[in-house]
mmCIF file with all atom_site columns, N, CA and C in Angstrom:
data_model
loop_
_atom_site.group_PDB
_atom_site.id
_atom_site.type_symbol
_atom_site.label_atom_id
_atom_site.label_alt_id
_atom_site.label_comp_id
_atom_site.label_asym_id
_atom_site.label_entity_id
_atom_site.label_seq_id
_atom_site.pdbx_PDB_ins_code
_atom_site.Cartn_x
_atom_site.Cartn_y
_atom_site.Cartn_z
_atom_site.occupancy
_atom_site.B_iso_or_equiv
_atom_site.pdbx_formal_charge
_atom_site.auth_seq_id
_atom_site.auth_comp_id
_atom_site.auth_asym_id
_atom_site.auth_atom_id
_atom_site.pdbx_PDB_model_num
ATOM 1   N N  . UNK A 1 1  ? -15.337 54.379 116.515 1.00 91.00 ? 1  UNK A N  1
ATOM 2   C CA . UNK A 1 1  ? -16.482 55.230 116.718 1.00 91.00 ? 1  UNK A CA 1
ATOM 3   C C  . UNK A 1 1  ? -16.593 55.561 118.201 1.00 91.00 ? 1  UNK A C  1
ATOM 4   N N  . UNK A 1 2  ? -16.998 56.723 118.544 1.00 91.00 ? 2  UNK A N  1
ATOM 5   C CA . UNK A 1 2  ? -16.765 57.389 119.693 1.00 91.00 ? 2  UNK A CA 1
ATOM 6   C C  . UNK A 1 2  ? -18.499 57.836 120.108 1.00 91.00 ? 2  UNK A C  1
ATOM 7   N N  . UNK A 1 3  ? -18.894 57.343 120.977 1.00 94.00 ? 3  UNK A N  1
ATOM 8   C CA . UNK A 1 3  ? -20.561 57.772 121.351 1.00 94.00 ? 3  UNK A CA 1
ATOM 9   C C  . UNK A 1 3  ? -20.300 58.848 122.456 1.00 94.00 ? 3  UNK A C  1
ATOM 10  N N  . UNK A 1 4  ? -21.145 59.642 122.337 1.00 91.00 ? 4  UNK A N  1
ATOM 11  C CA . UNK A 1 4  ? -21.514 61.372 123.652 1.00 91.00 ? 4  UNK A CA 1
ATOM 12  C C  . UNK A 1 4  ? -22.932 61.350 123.219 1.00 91.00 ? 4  UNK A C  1
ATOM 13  N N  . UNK A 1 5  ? -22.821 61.721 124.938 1.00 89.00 ? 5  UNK A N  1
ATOM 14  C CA . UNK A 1 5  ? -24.111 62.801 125.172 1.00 89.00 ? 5  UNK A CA 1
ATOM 15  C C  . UNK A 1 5  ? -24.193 63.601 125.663 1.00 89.00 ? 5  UNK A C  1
ATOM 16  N N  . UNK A 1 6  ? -25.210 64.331 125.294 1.00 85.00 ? 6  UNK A N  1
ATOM 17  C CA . UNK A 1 6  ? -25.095 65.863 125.298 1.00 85.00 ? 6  UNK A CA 1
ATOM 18  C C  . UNK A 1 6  ? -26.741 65.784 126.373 1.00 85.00 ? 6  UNK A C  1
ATOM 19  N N  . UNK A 1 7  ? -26.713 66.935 127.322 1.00 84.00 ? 7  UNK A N  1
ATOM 20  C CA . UNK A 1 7  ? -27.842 67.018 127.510 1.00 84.00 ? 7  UNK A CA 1
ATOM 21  C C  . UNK A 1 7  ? -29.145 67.975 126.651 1.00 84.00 ? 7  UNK A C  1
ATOM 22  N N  . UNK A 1 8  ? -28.304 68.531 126.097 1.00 84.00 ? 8  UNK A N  1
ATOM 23  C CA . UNK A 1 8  ? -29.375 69.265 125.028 1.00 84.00 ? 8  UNK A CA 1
ATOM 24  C C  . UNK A 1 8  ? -29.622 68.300 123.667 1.00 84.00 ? 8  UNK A C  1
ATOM 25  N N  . UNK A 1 9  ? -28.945 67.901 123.152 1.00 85.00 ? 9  UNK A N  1
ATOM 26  C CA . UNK A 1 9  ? -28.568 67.188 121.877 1.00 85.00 ? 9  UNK A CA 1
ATOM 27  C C  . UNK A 1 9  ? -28.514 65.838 121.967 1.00 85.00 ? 9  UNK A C  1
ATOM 28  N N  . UNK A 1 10 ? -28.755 65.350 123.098 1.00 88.00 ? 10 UNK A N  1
ATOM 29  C CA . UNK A 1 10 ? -28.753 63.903 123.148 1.00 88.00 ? 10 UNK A CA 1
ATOM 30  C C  . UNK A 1 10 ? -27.645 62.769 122.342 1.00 88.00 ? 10 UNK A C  1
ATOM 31  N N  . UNK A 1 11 ? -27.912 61.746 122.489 1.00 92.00 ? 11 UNK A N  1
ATOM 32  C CA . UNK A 1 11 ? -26.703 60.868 121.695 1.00 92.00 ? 11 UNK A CA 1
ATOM 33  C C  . UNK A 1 11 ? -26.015 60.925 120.295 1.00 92.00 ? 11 UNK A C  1
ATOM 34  N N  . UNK A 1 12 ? -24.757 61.541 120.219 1.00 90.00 ? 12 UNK A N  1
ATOM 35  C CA . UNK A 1 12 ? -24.208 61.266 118.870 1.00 90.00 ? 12 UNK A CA 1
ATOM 36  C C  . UNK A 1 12 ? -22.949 60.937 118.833 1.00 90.00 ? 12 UNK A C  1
ATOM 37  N N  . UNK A 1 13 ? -23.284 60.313 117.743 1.00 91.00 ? 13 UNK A N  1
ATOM 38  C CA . UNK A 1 13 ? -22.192 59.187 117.116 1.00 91.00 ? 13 UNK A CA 1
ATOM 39  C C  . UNK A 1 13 ? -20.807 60.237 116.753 1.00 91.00 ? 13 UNK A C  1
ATOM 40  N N  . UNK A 1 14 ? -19.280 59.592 116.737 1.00 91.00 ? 14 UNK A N  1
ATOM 41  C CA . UNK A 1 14 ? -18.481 60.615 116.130 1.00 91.00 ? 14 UNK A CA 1
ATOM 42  C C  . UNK A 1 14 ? -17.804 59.318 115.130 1.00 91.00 ? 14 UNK A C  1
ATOM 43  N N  . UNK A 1 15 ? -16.958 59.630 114.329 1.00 90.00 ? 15 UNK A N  1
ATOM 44  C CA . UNK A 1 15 ? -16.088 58.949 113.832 1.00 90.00 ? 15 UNK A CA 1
ATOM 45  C C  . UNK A 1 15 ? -15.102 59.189 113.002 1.00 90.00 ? 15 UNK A C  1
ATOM 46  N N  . UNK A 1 16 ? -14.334 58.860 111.900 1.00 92.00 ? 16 UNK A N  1
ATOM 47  C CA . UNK A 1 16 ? -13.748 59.768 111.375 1.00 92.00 ? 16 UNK A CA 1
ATOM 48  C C  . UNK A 1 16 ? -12.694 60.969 111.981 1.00 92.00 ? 16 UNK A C  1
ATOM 49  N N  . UNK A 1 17 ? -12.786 61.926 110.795 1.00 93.00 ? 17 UNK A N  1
ATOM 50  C CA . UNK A 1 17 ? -11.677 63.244 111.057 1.00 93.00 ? 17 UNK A CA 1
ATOM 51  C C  . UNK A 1 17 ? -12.172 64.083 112.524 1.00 93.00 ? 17 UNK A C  1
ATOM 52  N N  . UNK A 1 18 ? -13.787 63.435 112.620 1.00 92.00 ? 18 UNK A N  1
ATOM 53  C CA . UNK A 1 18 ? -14.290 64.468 114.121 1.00 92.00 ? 18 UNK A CA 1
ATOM 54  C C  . UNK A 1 18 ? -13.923 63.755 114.672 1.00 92.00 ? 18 UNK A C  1
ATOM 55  N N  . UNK A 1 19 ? -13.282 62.116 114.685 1.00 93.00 ? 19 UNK A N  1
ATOM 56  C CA . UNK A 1 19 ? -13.108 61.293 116.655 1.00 93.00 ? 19 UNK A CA 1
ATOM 57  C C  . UNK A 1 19 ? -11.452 61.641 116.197 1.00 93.00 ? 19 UNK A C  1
ATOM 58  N N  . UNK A 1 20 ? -11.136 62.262 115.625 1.00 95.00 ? 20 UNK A N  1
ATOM 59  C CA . UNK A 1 20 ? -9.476  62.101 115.598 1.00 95.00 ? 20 UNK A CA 1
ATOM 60  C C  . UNK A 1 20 ? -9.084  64.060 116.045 1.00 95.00 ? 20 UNK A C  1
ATOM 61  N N  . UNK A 1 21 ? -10.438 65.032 115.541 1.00 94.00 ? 21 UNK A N  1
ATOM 62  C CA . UNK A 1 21 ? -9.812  65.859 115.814 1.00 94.00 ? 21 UNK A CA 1
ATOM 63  C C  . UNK A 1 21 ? -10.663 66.022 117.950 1.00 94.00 ? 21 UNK A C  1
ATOM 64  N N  . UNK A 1 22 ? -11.336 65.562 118.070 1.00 93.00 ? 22 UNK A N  1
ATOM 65  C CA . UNK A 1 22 ? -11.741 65.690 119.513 1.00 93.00 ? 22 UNK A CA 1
ATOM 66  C C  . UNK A 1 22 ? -10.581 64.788 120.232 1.00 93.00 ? 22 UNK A C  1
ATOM 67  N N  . UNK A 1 23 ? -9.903  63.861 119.797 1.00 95.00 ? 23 UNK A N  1
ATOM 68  C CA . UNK A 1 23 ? -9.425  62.811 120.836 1.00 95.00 ? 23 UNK A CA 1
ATOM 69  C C  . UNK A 1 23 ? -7.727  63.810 120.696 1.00 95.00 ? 23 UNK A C  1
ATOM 70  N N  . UNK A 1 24 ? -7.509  64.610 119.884 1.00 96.00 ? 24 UNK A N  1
ATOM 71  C CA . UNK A 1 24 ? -6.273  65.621 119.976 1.00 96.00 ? 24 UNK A CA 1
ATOM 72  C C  . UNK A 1 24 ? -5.957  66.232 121.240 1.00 96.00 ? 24 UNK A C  1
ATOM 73  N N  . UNK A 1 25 ? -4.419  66.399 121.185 1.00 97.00 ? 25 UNK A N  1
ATOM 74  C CA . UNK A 1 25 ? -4.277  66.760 122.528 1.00 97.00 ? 25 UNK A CA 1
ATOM 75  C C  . UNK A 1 25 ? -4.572  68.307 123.027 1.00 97.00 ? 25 UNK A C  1
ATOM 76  N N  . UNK A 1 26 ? -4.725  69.243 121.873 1.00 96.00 ? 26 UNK A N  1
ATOM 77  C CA . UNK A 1 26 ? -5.393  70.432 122.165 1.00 96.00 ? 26 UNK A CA 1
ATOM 78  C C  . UNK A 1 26 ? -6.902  70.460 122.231 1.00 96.00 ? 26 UNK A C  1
ATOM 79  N N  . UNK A 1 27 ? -7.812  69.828 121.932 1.00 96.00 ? 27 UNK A N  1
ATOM 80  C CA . UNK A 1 27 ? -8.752  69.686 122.132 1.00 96.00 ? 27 UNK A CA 1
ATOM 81  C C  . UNK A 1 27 ? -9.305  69.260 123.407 1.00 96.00 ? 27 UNK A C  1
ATOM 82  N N  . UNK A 1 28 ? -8.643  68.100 123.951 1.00 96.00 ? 28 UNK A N  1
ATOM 83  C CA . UNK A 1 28 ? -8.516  67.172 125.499 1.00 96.00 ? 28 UNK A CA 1
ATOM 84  C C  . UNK A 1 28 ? -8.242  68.155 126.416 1.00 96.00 ? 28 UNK A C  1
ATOM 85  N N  . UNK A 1 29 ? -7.476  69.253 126.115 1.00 97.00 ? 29 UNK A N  1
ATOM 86  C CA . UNK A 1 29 ? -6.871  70.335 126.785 1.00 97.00 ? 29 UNK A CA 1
ATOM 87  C C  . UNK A 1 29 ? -8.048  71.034 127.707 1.00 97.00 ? 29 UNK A C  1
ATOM 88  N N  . UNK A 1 30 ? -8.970  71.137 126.562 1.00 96.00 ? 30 UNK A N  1
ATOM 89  C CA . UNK A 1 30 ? -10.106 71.995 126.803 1.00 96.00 ? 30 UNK A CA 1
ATOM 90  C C  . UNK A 1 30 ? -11.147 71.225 128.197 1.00 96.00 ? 30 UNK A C  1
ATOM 91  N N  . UNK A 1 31 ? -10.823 70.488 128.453 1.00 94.00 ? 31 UNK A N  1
ATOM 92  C CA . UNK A 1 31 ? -11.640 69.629 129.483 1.00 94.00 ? 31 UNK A CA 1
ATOM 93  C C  . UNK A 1 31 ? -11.187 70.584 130.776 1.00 94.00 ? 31 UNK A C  1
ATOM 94  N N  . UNK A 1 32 ? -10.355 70.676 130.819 1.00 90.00 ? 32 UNK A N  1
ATOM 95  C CA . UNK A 1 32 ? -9.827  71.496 132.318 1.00 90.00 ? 32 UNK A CA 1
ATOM 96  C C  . UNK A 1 32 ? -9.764  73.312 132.385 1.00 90.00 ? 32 UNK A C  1
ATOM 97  N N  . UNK A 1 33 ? -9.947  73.653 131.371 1.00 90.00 ? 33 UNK A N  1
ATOM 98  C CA . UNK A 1 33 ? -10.873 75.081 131.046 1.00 90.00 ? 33 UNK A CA 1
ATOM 99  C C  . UNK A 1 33 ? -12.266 75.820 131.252 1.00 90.00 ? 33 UNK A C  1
ATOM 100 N N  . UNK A 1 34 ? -12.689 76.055 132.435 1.00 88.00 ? 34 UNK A N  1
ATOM 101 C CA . UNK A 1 34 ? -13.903 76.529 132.514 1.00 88.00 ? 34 UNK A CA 1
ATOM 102 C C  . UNK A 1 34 ? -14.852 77.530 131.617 1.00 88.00 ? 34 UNK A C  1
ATOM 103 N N  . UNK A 1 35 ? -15.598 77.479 131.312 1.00 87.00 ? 35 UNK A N  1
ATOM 104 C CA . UNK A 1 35 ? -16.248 78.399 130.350 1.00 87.00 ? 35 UNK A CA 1
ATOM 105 C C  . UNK A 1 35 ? -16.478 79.731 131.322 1.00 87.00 ? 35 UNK A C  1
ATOM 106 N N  . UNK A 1 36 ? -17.225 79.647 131.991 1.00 82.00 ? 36 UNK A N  1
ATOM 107 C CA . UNK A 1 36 ? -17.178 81.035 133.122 1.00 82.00 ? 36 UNK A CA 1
ATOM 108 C C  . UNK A 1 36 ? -16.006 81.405 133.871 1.00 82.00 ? 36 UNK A C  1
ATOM 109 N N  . UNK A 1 37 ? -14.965 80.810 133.552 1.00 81.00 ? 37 UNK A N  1
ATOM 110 C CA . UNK A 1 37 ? -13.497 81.131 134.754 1.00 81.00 ? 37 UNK A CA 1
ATOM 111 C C  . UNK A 1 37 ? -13.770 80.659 136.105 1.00 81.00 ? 37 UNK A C  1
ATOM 112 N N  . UNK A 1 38 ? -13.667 81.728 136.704 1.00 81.00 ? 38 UNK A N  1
ATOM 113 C CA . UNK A 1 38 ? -13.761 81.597 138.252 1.00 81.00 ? 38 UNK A CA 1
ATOM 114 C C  . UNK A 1 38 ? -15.190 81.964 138.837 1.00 81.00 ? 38 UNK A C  1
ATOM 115 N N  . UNK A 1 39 ? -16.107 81.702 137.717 1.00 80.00 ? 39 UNK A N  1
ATOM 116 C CA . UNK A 1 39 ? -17.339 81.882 138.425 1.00 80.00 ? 39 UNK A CA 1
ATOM 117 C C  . UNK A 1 39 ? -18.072 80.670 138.794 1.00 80.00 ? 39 UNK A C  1
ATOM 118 N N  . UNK A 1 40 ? -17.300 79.236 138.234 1.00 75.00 ? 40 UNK A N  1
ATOM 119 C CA . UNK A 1 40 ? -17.497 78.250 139.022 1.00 75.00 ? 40 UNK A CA 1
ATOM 120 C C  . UNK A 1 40 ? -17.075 78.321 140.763 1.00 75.00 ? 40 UNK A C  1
ATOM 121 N N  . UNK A 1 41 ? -16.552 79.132 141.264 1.00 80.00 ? 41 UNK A N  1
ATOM 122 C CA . UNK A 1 41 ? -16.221 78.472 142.521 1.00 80.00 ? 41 UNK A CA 1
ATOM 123 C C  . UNK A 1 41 ? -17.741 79.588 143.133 1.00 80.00 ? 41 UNK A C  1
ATOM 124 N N  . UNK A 1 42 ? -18.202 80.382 142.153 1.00 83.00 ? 42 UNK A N  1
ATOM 125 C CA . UNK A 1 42 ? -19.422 81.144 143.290 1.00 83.00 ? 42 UNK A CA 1
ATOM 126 C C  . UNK A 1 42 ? -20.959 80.066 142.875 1.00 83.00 ? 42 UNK A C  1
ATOM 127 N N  . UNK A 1 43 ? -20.897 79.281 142.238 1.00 80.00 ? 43 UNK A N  1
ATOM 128 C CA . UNK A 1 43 ? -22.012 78.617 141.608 1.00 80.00 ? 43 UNK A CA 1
ATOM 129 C C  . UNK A 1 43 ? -21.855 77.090 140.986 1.00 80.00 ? 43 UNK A C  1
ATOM 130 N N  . UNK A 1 44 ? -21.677 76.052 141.753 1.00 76.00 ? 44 UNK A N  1
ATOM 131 C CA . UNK A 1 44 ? -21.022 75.091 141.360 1.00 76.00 ? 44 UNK A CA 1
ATOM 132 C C  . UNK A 1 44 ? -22.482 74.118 140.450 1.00 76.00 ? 44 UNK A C  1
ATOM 133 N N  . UNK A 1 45 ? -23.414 75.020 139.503 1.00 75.00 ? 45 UNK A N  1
ATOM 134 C CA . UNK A 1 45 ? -23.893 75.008 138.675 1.00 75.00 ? 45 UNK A CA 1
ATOM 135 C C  . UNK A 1 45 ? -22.986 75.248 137.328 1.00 75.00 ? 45 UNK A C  1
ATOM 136 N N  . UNK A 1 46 ? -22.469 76.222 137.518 1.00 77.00 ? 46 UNK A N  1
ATOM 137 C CA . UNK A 1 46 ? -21.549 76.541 136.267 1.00 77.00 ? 46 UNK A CA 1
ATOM 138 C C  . UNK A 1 46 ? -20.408 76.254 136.023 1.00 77.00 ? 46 UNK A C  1
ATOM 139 N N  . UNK A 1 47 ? -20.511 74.738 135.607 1.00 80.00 ? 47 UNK A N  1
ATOM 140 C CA . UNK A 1 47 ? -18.950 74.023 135.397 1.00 80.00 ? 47 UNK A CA 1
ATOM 141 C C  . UNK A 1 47 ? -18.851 73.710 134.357 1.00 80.00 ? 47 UNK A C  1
ATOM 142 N N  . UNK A 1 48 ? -19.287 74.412 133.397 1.00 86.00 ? 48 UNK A N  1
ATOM 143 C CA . UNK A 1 48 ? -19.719 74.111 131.904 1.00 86.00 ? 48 UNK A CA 1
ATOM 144 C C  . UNK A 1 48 ? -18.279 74.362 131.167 1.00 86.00 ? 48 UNK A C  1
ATOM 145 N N  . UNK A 1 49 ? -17.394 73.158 130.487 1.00 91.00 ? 49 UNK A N  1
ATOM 146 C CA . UNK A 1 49 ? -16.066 73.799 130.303 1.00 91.00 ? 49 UNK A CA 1
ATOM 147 C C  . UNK A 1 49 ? -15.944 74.159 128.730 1.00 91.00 ? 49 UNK A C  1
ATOM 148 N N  . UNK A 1 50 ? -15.152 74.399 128.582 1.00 94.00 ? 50 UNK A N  1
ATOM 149 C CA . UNK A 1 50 ? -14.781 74.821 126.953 1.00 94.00 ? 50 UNK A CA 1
ATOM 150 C C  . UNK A 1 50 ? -14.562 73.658 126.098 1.00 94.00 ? 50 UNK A C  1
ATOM 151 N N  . UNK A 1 51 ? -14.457 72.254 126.809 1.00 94.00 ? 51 UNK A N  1
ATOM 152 C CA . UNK A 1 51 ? -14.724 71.343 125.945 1.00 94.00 ? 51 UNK A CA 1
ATOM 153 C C  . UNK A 1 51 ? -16.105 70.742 125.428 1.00 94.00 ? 51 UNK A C  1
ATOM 154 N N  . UNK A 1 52 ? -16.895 71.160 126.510 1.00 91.00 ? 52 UNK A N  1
ATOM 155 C CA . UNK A 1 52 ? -18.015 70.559 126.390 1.00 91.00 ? 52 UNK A CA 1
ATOM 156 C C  . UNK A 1 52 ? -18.870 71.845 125.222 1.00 91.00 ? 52 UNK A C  1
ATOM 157 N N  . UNK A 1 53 ? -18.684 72.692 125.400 1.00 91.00 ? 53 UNK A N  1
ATOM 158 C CA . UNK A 1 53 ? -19.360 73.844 124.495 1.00 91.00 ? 53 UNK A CA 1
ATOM 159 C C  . UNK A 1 53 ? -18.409 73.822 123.043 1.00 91.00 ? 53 UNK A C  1
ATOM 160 N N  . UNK A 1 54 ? -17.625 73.492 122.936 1.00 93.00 ? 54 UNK A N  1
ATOM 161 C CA . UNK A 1 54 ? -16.834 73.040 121.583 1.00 93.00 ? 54 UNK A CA 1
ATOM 162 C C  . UNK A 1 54 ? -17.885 71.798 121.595 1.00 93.00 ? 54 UNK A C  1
ATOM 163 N N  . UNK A 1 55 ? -18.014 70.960 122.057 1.00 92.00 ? 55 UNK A N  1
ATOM 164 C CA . UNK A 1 55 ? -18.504 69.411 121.278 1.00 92.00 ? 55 UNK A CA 1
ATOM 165 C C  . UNK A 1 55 ? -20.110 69.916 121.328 1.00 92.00 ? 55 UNK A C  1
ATOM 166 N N  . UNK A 1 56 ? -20.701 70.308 121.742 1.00 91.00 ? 56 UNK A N  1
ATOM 167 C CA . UNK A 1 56 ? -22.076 70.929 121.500 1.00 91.00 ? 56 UNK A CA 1
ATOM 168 C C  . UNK A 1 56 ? -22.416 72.072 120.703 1.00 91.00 ? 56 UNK A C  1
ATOM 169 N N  . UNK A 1 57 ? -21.289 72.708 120.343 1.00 91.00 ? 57 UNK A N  1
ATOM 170 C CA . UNK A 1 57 ? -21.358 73.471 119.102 1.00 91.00 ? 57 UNK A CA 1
ATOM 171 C C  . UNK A 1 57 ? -21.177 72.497 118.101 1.00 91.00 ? 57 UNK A C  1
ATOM 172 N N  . UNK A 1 58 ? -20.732 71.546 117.997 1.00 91.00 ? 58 UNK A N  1
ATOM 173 C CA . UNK A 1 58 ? -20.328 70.518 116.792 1.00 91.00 ? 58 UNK A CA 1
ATOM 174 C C  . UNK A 1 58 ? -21.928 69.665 116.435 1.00 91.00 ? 58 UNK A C  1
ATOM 175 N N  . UNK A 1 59 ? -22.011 69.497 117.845 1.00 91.00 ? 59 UNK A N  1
ATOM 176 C CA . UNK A 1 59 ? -23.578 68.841 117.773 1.00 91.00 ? 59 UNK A CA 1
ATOM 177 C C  . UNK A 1 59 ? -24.432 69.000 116.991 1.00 91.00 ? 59 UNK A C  1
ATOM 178 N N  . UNK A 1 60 ? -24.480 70.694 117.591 1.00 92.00 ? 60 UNK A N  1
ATOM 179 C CA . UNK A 1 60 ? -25.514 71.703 117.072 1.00 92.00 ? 60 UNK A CA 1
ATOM 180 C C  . UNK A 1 60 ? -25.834 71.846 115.512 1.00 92.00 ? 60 UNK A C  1
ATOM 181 N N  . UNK A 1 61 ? -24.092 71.892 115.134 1.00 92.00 ? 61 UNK A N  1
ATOM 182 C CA . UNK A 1 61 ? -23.927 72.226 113.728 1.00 92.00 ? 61 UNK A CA 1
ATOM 183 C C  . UNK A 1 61 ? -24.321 71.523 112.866 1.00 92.00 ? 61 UNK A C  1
ATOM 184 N N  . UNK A 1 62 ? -24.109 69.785 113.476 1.00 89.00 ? 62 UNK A N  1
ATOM 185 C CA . UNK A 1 62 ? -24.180 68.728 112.699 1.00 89.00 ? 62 UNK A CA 1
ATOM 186 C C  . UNK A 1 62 ? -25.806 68.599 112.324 1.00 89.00 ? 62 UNK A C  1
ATOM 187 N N  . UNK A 1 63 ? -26.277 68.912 113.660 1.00 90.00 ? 63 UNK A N  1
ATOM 188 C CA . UNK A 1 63 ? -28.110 68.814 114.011 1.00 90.00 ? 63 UNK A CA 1
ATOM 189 C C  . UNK A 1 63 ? -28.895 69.423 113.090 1.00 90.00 ? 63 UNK A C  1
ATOM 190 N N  . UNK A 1 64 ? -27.977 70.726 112.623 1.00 93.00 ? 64 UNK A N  1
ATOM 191 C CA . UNK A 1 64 ? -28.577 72.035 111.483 1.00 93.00 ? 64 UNK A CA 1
ATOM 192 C C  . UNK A 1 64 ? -28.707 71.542 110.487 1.00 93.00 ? 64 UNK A C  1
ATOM 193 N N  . UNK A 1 65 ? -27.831 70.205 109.975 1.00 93.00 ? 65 UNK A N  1
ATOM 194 C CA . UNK A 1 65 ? -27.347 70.137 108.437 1.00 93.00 ? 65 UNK A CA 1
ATOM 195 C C  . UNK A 1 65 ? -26.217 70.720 108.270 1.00 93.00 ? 65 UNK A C  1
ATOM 196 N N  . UNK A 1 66 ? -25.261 71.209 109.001 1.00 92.00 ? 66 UNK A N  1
ATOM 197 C CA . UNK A 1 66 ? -23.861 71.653 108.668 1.00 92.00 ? 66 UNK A CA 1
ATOM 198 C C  . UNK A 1 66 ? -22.773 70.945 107.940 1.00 92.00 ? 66 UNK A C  1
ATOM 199 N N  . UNK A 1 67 ? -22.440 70.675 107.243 1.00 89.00 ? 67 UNK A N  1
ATOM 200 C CA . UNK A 1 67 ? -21.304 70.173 106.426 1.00 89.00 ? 67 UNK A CA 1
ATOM 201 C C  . UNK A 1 67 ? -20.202 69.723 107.840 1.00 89.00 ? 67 UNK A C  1
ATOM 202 N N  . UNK A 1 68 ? -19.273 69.058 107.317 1.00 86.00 ? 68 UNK A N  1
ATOM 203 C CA . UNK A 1 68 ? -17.942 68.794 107.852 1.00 86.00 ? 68 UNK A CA 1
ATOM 204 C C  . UNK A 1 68 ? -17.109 69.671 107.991 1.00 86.00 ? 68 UNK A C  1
ATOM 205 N N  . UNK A 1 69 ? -16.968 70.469 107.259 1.00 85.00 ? 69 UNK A N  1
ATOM 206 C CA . UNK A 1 69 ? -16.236 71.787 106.993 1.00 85.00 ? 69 UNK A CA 1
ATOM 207 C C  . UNK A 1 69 ? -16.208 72.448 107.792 1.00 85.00 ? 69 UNK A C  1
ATOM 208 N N  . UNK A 1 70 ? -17.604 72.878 107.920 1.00 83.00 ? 70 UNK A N  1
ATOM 209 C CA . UNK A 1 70 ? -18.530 73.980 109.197 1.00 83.00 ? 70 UNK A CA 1
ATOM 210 C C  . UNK A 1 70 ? -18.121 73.846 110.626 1.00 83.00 ? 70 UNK A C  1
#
C-alpha cells in the first residue's frame, strides 16, 4: 500500500492495479514533465508536473465515486 497527498484531496490510500500502474516506468516518467512547459522558469509557482495532475485526476475520480475502470 502506497499513501499520497494531495493538497486539494488530501490523504489517499493506493493499492492494488493503481500502486502497480503509478509505480510503472511510464508513469514515473511523468515526474520530470512540467504541466506548463517552460512557463515554470517565468513563475516558479508553476511546477505543477504531469505526474502530479495524473494522480489528482485519479483522486478526483476516485472522490466522485468513479469505478476502477474510470
Amino acid at each position: 500500500m502506497l499513501i499520497l497527498y494531495d493538497e486539494l484531496y488530501g490523504k489517499f490510500e493506493i493499492d492494488g492495479v493503481l500502486l502497480e500502474l503509478i509505480q510503472s516506468d511510464p508513469v514515473q516518467r511523468l515526474k520530470g514533465i512540467y504541466q506548463g512547459g517552460a512557463s515554470r522558469f517565468v513563475n516558479e509557482n508553476w511546477n505543477t508536473t504531469r505526474y502530479d495532475h495524473s494522480v489528482g485526476a485519479m483522486m478526483l475520480v476516485n472522490r466522485l465515486g468513479g469505478s476502477l475502470e474510470e
